[in-house]
Coordinates of C-alpha atoms in Angstrom, one line a residue:
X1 CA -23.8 59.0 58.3
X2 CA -24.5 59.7 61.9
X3 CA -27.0 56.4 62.0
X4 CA -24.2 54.4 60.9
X5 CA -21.4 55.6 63.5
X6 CA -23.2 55.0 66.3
X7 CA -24.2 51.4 64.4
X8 CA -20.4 51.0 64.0
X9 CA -19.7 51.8 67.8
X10 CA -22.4 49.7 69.2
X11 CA -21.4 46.5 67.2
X12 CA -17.6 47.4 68.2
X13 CA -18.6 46.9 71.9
X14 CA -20.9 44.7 71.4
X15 CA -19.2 42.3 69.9
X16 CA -16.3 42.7 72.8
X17 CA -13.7 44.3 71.4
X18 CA -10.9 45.9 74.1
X19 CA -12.8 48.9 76.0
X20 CA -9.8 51.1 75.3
X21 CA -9.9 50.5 71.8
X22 CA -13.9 51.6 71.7
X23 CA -12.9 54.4 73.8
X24 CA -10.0 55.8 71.9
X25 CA -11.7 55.4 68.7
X26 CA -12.9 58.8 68.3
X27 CA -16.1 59.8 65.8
X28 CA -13.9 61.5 63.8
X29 CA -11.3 58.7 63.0
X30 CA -14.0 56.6 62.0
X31 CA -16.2 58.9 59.9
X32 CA -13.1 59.2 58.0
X33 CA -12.6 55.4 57.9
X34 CA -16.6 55.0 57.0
X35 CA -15.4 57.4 53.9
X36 CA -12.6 55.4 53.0
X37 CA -14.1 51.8 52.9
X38 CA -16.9 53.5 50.9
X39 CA -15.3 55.1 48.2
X40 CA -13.1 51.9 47.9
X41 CA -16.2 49.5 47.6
X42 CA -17.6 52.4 45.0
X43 CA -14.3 51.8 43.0
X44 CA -14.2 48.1 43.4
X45 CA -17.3 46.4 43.7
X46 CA -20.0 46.4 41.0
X47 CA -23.0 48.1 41.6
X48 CA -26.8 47.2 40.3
X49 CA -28.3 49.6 37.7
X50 CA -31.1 52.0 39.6
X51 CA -34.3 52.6 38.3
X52 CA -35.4 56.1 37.6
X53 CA -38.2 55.1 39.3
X54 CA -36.8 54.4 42.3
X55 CA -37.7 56.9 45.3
X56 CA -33.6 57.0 46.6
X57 CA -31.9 60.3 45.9
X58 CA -30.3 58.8 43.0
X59 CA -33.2 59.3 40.9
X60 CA -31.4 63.0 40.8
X61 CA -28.9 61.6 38.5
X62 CA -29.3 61.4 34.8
X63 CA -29.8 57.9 33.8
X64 CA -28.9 56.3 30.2
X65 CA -31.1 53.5 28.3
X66 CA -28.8 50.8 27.1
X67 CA -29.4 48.3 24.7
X68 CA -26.7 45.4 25.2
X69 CA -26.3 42.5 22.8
X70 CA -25.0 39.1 23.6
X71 CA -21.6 38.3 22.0
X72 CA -20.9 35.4 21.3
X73 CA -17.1 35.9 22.5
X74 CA -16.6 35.8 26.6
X75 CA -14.2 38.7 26.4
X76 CA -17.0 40.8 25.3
X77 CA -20.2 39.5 26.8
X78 CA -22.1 36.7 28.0
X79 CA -25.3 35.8 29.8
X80 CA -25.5 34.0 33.4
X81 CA -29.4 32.4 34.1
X82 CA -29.9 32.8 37.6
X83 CA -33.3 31.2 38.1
X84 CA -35.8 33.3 35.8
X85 CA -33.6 36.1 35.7
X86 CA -30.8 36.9 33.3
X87 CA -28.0 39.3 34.3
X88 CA -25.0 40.2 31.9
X89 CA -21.3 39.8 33.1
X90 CA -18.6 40.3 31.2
X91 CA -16.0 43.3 30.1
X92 CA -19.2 45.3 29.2
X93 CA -21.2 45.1 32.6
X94 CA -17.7 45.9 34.7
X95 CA -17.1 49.3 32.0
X96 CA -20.3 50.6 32.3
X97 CA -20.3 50.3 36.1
X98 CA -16.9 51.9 36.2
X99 CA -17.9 54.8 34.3
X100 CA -21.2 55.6 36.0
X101 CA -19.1 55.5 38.8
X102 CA -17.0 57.9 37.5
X103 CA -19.3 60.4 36.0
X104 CA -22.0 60.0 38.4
X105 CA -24.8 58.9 35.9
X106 CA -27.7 56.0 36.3
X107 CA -28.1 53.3 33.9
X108 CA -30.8 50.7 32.7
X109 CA -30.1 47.8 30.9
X110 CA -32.4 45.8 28.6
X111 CA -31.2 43.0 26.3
X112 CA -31.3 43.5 22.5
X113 CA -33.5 41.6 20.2
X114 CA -32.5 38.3 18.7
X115 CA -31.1 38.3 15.6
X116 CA -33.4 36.8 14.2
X117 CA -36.3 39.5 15.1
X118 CA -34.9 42.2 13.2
X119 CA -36.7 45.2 14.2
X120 CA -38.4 46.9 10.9
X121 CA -36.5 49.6 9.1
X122 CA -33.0 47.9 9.7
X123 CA -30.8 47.1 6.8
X124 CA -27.0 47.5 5.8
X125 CA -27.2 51.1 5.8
X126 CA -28.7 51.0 8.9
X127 CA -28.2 48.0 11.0
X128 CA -30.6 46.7 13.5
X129 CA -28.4 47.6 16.2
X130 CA -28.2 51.1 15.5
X131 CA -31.6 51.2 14.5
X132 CA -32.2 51.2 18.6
X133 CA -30.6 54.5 18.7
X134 CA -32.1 56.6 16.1
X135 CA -35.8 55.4 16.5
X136 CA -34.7 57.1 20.1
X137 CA -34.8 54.0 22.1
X138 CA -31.5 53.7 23.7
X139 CA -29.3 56.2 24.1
X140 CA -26.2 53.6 24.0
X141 CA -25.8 51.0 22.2
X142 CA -23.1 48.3 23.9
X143 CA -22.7 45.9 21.4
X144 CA -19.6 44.9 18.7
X145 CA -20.0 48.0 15.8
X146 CA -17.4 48.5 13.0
X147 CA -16.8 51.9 12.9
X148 CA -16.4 52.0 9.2
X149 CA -19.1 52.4 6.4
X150 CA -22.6 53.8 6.9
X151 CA -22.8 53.2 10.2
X152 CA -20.5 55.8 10.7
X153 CA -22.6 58.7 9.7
X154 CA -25.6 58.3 11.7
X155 CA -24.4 57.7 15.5
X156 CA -20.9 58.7 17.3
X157 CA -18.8 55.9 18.3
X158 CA -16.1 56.1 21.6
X159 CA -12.5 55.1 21.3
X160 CA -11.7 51.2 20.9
X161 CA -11.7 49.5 23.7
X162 CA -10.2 46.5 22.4
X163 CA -9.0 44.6 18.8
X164 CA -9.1 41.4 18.1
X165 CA -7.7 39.7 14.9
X166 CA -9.7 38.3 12.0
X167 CA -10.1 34.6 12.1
X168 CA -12.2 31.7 10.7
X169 CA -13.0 28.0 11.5
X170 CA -13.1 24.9 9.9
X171 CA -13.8 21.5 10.7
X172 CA -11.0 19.5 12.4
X173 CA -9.3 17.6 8.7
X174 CA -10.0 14.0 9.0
X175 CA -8.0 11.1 9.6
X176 CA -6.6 8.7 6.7
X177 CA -7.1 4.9 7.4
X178 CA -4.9 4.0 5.1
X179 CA -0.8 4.2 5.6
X180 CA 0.8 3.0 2.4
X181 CA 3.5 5.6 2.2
X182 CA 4.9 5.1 5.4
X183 CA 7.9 3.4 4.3
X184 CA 8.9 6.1 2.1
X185 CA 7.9 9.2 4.5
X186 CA 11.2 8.4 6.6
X187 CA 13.1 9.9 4.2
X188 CA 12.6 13.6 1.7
X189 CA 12.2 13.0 -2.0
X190 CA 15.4 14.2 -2.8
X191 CA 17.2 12.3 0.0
X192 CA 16.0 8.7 -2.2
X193 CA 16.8 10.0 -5.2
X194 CA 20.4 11.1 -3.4
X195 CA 20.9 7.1 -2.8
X196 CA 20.1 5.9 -5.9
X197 CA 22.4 8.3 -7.5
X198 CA 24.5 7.0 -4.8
X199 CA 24.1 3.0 -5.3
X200 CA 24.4 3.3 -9.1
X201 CA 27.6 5.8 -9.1
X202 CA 29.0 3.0 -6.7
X203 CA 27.9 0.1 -8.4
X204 CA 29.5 1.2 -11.5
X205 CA 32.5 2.3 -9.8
X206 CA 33.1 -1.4 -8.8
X207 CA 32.1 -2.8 -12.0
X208 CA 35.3 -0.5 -13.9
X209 CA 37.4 -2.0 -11.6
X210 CA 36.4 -5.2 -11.5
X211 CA 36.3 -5.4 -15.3
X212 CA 40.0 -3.6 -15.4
X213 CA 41.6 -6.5 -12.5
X214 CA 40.0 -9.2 -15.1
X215 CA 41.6 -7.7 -18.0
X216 CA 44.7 -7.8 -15.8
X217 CA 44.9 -11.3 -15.0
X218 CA 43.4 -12.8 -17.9
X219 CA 40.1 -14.5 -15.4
X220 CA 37.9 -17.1 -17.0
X221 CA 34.9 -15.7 -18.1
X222 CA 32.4 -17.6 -15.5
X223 CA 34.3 -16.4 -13.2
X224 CA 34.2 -12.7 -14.4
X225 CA 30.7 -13.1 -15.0
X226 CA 29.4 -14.8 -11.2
X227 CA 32.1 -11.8 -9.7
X228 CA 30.3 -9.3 -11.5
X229 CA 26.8 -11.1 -10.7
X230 CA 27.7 -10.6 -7.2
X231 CA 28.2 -7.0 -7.2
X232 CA 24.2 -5.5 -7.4
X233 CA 23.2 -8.3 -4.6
X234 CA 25.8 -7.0 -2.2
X235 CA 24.7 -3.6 -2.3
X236 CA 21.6 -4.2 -2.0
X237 CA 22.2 -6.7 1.0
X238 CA 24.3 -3.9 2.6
X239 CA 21.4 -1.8 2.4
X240 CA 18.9 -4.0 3.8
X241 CA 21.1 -4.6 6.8
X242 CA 21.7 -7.8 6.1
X243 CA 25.6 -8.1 4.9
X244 CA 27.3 -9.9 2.2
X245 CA 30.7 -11.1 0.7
X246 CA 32.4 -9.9 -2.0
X247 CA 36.4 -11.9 -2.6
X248 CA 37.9 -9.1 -3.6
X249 CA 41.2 -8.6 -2.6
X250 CA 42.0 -5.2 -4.3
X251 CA 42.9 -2.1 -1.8
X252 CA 40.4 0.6 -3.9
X253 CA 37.7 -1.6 -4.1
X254 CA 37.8 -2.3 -0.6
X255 CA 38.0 1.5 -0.2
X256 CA 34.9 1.7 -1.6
X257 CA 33.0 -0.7 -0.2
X258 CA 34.1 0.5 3.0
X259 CA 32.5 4.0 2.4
X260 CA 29.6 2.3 1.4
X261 CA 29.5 0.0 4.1
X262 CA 29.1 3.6 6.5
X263 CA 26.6 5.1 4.5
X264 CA 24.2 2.4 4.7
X265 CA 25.5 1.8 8.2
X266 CA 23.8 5.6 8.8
X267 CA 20.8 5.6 6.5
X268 CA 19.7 2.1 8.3
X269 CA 19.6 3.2 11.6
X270 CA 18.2 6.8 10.5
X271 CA 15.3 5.0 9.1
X272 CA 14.4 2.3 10.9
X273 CA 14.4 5.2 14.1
X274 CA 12.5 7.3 12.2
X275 CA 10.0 4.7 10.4
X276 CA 8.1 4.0 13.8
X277 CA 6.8 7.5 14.0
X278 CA 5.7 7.6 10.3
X279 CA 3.7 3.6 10.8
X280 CA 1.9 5.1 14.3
X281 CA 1.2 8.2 13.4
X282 CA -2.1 9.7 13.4
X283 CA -2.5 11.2 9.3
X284 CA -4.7 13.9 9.2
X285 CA -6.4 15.2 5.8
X286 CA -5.8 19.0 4.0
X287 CA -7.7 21.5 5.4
X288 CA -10.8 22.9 4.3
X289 CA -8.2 26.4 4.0
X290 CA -5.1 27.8 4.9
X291 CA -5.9 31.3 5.2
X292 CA -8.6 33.8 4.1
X293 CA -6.9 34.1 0.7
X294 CA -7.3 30.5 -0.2
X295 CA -10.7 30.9 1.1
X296 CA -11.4 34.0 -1.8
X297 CA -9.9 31.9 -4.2
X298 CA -12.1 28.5 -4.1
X299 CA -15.3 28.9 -5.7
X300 CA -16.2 25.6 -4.1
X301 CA -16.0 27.0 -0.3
X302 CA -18.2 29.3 1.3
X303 CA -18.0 31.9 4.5
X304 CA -20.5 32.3 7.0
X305 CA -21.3 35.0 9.5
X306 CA -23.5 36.0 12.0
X307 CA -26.1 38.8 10.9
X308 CA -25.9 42.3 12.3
X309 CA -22.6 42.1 13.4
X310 CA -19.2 43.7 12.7
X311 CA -18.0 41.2 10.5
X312 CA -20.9 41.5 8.1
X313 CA -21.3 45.3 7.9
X314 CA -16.9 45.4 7.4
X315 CA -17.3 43.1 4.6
X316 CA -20.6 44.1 2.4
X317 CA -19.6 47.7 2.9
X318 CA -15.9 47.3 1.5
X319 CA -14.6 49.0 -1.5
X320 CA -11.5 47.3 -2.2
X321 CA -9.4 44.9 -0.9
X322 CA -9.6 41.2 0.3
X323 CA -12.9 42.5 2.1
X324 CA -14.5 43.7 -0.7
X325 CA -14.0 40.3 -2.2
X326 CA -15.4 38.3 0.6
X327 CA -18.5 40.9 0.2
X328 CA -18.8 39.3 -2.9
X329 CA -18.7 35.9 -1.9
X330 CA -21.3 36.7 0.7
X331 CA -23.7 38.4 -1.3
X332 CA -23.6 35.2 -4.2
X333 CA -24.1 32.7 -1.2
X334 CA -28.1 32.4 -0.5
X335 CA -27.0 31.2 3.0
X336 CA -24.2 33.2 3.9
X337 CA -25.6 35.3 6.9
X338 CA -27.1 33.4 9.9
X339 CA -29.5 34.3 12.0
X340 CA -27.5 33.0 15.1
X341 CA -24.0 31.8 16.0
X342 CA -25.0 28.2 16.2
X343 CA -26.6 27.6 13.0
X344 CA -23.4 29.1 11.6
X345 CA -21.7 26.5 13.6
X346 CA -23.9 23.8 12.6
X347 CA -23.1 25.0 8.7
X348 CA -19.3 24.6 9.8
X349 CA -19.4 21.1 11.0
X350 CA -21.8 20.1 7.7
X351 CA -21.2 17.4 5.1
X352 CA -19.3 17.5 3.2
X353 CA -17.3 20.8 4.6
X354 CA -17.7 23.7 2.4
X355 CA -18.4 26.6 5.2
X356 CA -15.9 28.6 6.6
X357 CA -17.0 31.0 9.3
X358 CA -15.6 34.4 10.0
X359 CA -15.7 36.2 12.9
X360 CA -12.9 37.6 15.6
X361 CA -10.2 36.0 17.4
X362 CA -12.1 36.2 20.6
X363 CA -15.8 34.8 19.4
X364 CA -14.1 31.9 17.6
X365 CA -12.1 30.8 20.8
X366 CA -15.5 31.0 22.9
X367 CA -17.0 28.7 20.5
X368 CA -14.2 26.3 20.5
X369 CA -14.3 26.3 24.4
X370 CA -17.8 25.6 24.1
X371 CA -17.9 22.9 21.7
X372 CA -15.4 21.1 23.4
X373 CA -17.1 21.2 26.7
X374 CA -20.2 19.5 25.1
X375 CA -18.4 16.9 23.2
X376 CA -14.8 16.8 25.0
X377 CA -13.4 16.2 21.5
X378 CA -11.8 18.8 19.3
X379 CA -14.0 19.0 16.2
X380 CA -13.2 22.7 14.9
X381 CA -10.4 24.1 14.1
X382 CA -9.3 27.9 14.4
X383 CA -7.0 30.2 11.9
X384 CA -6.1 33.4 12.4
X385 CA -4.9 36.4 10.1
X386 CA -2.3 38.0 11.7
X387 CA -2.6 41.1 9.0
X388 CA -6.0 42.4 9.7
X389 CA -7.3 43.5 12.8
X390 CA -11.2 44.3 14.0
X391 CA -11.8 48.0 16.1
X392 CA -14.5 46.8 18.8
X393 CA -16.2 49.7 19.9
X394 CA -19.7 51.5 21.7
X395 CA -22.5 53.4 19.9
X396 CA -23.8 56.6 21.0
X397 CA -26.4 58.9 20.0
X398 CA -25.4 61.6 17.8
X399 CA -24.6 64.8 19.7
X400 CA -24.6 62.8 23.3
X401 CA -23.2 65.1 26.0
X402 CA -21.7 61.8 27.2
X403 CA -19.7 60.9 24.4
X404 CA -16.4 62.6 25.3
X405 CA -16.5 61.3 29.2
X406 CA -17.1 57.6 27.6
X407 CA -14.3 58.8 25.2
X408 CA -12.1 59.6 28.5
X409 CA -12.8 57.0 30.2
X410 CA -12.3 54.5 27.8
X411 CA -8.5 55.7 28.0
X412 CA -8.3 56.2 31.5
X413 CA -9.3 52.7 31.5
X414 CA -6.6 51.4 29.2
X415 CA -4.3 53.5 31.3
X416 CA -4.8 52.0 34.1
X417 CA -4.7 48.3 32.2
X418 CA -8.1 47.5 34.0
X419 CA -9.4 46.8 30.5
X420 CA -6.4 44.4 30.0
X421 CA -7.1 42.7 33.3
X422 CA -10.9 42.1 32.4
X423 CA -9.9 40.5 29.4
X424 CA -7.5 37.9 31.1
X425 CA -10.1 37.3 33.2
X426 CA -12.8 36.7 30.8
X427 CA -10.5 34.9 27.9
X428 CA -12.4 31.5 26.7
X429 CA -10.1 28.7 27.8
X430 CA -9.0 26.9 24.7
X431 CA -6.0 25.2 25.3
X432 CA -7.5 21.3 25.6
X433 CA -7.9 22.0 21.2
X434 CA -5.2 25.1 20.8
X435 CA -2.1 25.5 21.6
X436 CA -0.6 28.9 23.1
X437 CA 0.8 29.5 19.6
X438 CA -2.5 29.0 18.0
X439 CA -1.9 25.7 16.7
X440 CA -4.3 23.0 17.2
X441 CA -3.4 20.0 18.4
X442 CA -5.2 16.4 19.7
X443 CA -5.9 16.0 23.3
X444 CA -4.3 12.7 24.9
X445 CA -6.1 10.7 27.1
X446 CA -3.1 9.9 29.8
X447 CA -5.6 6.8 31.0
X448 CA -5.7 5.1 27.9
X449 CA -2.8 2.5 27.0
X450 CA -0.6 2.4 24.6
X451 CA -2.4 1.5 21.1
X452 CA -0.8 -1.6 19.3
X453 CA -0.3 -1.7 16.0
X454 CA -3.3 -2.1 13.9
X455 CA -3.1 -3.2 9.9
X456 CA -3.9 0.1 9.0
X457 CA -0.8 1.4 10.8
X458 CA 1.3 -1.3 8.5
X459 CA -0.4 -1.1 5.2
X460 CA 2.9 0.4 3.7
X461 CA 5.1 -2.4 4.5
X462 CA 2.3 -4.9 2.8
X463 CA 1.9 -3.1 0.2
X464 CA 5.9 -3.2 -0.3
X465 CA 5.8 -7.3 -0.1
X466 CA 2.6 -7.3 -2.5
X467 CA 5.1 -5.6 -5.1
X468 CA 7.5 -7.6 -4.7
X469 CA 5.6 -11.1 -4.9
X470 CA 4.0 -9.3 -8.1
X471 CA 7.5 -8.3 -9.5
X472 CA 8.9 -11.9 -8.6
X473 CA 5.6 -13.8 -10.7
X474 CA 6.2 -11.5 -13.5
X475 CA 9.7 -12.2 -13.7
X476 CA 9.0 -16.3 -13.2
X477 CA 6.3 -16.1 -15.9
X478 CA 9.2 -14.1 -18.1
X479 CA 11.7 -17.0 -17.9
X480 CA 9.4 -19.8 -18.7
X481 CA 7.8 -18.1 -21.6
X482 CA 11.2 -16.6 -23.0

C-alpha cells in the first residue's frame, strides 16, 4: 500500500497537476481513496481465476475445481476464441466471479467434455455431468441440471437462478404456389351462404309480387314471362357491380330493390378492398405442430434433444404426465438424443419435416439468432409452452461447506436484480424472425420494390373464368342435343 501512494503522488506531480492540490492531498485522504476505488473494481470488474499454484498470497485461499459446460443458449453460456485460447463469458463466468468475490474463495475452470465423449460410468441415473463430481473431479459442476429424478440424490443442487419456459422448433411452413381460393377468402363461410340466403329470399320476394301485379292486370303471358326472365339477371348484375333495369313501376318492389341495391352496394366495395390482400398474399403451409400436445399425439412426428442435458433427464425420468409421454416417444425413436445441438438442428430442417426439437426458451432463441446470422433468412420457427417451466440450476458435491453461501448468494443476487441485468444483457437477439410476442413473422427487405402480380397470385380468378366457360359449353352442348 505504501509503494502505491507514493506511485500515486509522484504521477500527481508529475503529470502537473496544481501544487496545492498535491500538497493538500494528505496520505491519509488518499489511502482511503486507494481503498475505495479498489473495493469498487473488486465489486465491478471481473477478475481471472488464480491458480493454486501460483506463488501470490492468494494461494491461502481455498480454491474450487469447476467443470463448465457450453450451453447452447447465450443467457447461460457461450464460448469466445481468442486466438488459441478459449475463455467463457456469459451469466455463468460473471456469478462465479461475484461470489468468489464475496466469499473469498479461488476458482479453476476447465471445459467439460463433448457430448459426444461421454465419460465411462455415465448413464440416466447418473448423467455424465454429474459423473464429474462423484468420481471427485470437480467440486462444482456449472452446467443446466434438472433438479428432479436421480440426479437429485447423489449431489446438492443451489437455488434456481433462472427459469425458462419449455419450447420447441420446427421448420418455417412452406409457401403454397398456388392461389385458387382467393376469390372466396374475402369473405367467412357463413357470410356466402348469408347472401345466397339473401339473393334467393329476394328473388322470390319479387317473383310473388310480380306474379300477383300480373294477375292484377290480366298481362299477356310473353310479357309476364320476359318480366319474370328479367328478375335473376338483375340481381345478379347488381351484384357484379354492373347495374340493370327492371320497368317496374310498383312502390314495394322498388322498396326492395332499393335495399338490395345497398347491400350489394356494401358487399362490393367490402370485397373488392379486401380481395387485393387475399391475391398478394404470401400463403404459408400448417405447421409441423401447434403445441407439445399435438406433438404427443402424431405418431408420424418425432422430438429431438440434446444428450446430457435437462431436457432429457426431465423427460425419461417422468412418471406421469405430458413428460412421461414424451419419455416414451423418446425412448421408441432410435434417433431421438443427439450428440450435439447442431445435428439436432440439422434433423429439424430435414426432409420431409418430422423432427421437433425440445429444449428451453432461451437455447431455442440462440439458435434462431444463429441460424439467421448464417443464412439471413428465417428457416425455423419457435413455440413456446406457456404452462411448463424449466428450474436452471448449479451442482455441488454432496456435503460441500460451500453449498449454503452459493445458496445465499444466489438470492442476494436476485435481490439485487444483477442476475436479471446479466440476462438482458446476454438475451439472443431474435427479433429479425420473432416478434416481441413470440410470433414469427417474415423479414421485409425495405430495398426491394414492390412485387407485381405474378399468375400464381391470380390463379383464383382463372380458375373462376375456366368454370364458367366449362358451365357455358355444357349448357350450349345441352340445347343442341335437347
Amino acid at each position: 500500500m505504501e509503494f502505491l501512494v507514493e506511485r500515486v503522488l509522484d504521477a500527481a506531480r508529475a503529470h502537473a497537476f496544481p501544487r496545492a492540490f498535491a500538497m493538500k492531498l494528505t496520505r491519509m485522504q488518499l489511502v482511503a481513496f486507494i481503498r475505495i476505488v479498489h473495493l469498487s473494481s473488486a465489486l465491478l470488474e471481473p477478475a481471472m481465476p488464480s491458480s493454486p499454484n501460483d506463488g501470490s498470497s492468494h494461494k491461502k485461499k481455498p480454491y474450487l475445481r469447476i467443470a463448465q459446460f457450453e450451453y447452447t443458449g447465450a443467457v447461460l453460456f457461450q464460448r469466445r476464441i481468442a486466438g488459441r485460447e478459449s475463455s467463457p463469458f456469459g451469466i455463468f463466468p460473471l456469478i462465479l466471479d461475484w461470489l468468489s468475490h464475496r466469499y473469498k474463495f479461488d476458482y479453476t475452470i476447465s471445459m467439460g467434455e463433448n457430448v459426444s465423449n461421454i465419460v465411462e460410468g455415465g448413464s440416466l441415473d447418473q448423467p455424465r455431468a454429474i459423473f464429474y463430481i462423484l468420481s471427485g473431479a470437480r467440486d462444482v459442476i456449472t452446467a443446466v441440471v434438472e433438479p428432479l429424478g436421480p440426479p437429485s440424490r447423489l449431489v446438492d443442487f443451489i437455488h434456481p437462478f433462472s427459469y425458462s419456459k419449455l419450447s420447441f422448433m420446427i421448420p418455417m411452413p412452406g409457401e403454397t404456389q398456388t392461389n385458387v381460393d382467393a376469390v372466396i377468402k374475402p369473405f367467412h363461410f357463413w357470410v356466402w351462404i348469408t347472401l345466397a340466403l339473401a339473393a334467393g329470399a329476394v328473388l322470390v320476394v319479387l317473383r310473388c309480387l310480380n306474379l300477383l301485379r300480373i294477375t292484377r292486370r290480366s298481362s299477356p303471358a310473353e310479357e309476364k314471362k320476359t318480366f319474370c326472365s328479367n328478375i335473376p339477371m338483375y340481381l345478379l348484375a347488381t351484384l357484379l357491380n354492373q347495374g340493370g333495369y327492371l320497368p317496374c313501376t310498383l312502390t314495394s318492389m322498388r322498396m326492395i330493390i332499393g335495399a338490395w341495391c345497398l347491400l350489394t352496394l356494401v358487399l362490393v366495395n367490402s370485397y373488392n378492398s379486401t380481395l387485393i390482400s387475399y391475391v398478394t398474399a404470401t400463403r404459408r403451409a400448417k405447421p409441423l405442430v401447434n403445441s407439445v400436445e399435438e406433438l404427443v399425439q402424431d405418431s408420424n412426428v418425432h422430438p429431438v434433444v440434446d444428450r446430457g442435458q435437462g431436457p432429457e433427464s426431465l423427460f425419461l425420468t417422468a412418471h406421469s404426465g405430458l413428460f412421461k409421454a414424451l419419455g416414451d416417444k423418446l425412448r421408441a425413436y432410435p434417433h431421438s438424443r443427439c450428440n450435439s445441438t447442431k445435428q439436432c438442428i440439422d434433423a429439424v430442417k430435414s426432409y420431409p419435416p418430422q423432427h421437433v426439437y425440445l429444449n428451453a426458451q432461451q437455447a431455442i432463441q440462440s439458435v434462431l439468432q444463429v441460424e439467421y446470422r448464417n443464412s439471413r433468412k428465417c428457416k425455423l420457427v419457435m413455440g413456446v409452452d406457456l404452462q411448463r417451466d424449466f428450474a436452471l440450476v448449479w451442482a455441488l458435491a454432496k456435503g460441500s461447506p460451500y453449498l449454503e453461501k452459493f445458496k445465499r448468494g444466489t438470492l442476494v443476487l436476485h435481490e439485487l436484480g444483477l442476475i436479471l441485468s446479466w440476462e438482458r444483457r446476454f438475451k439472443p437477439d431474435t427479433r429479425p424472425c420473432l416478434s416481441q410476442n413470440g410470433d414469427y413473422k417474415i423479414v421485409k427487405n425495405t430495398n426491394i420494390r414492390p412485387v407485381r402480380l405474378t399468375l400464381s397470385n391470380l390463379t383464383g380468378a382463372f380458375a373462376v373464368l375456366a368454370i364458367g366457360c366449362l358451365t357455358s359449353l355444357l349448357a350450349f352442348l345441352t340445347e343442341k342435343i335437347v
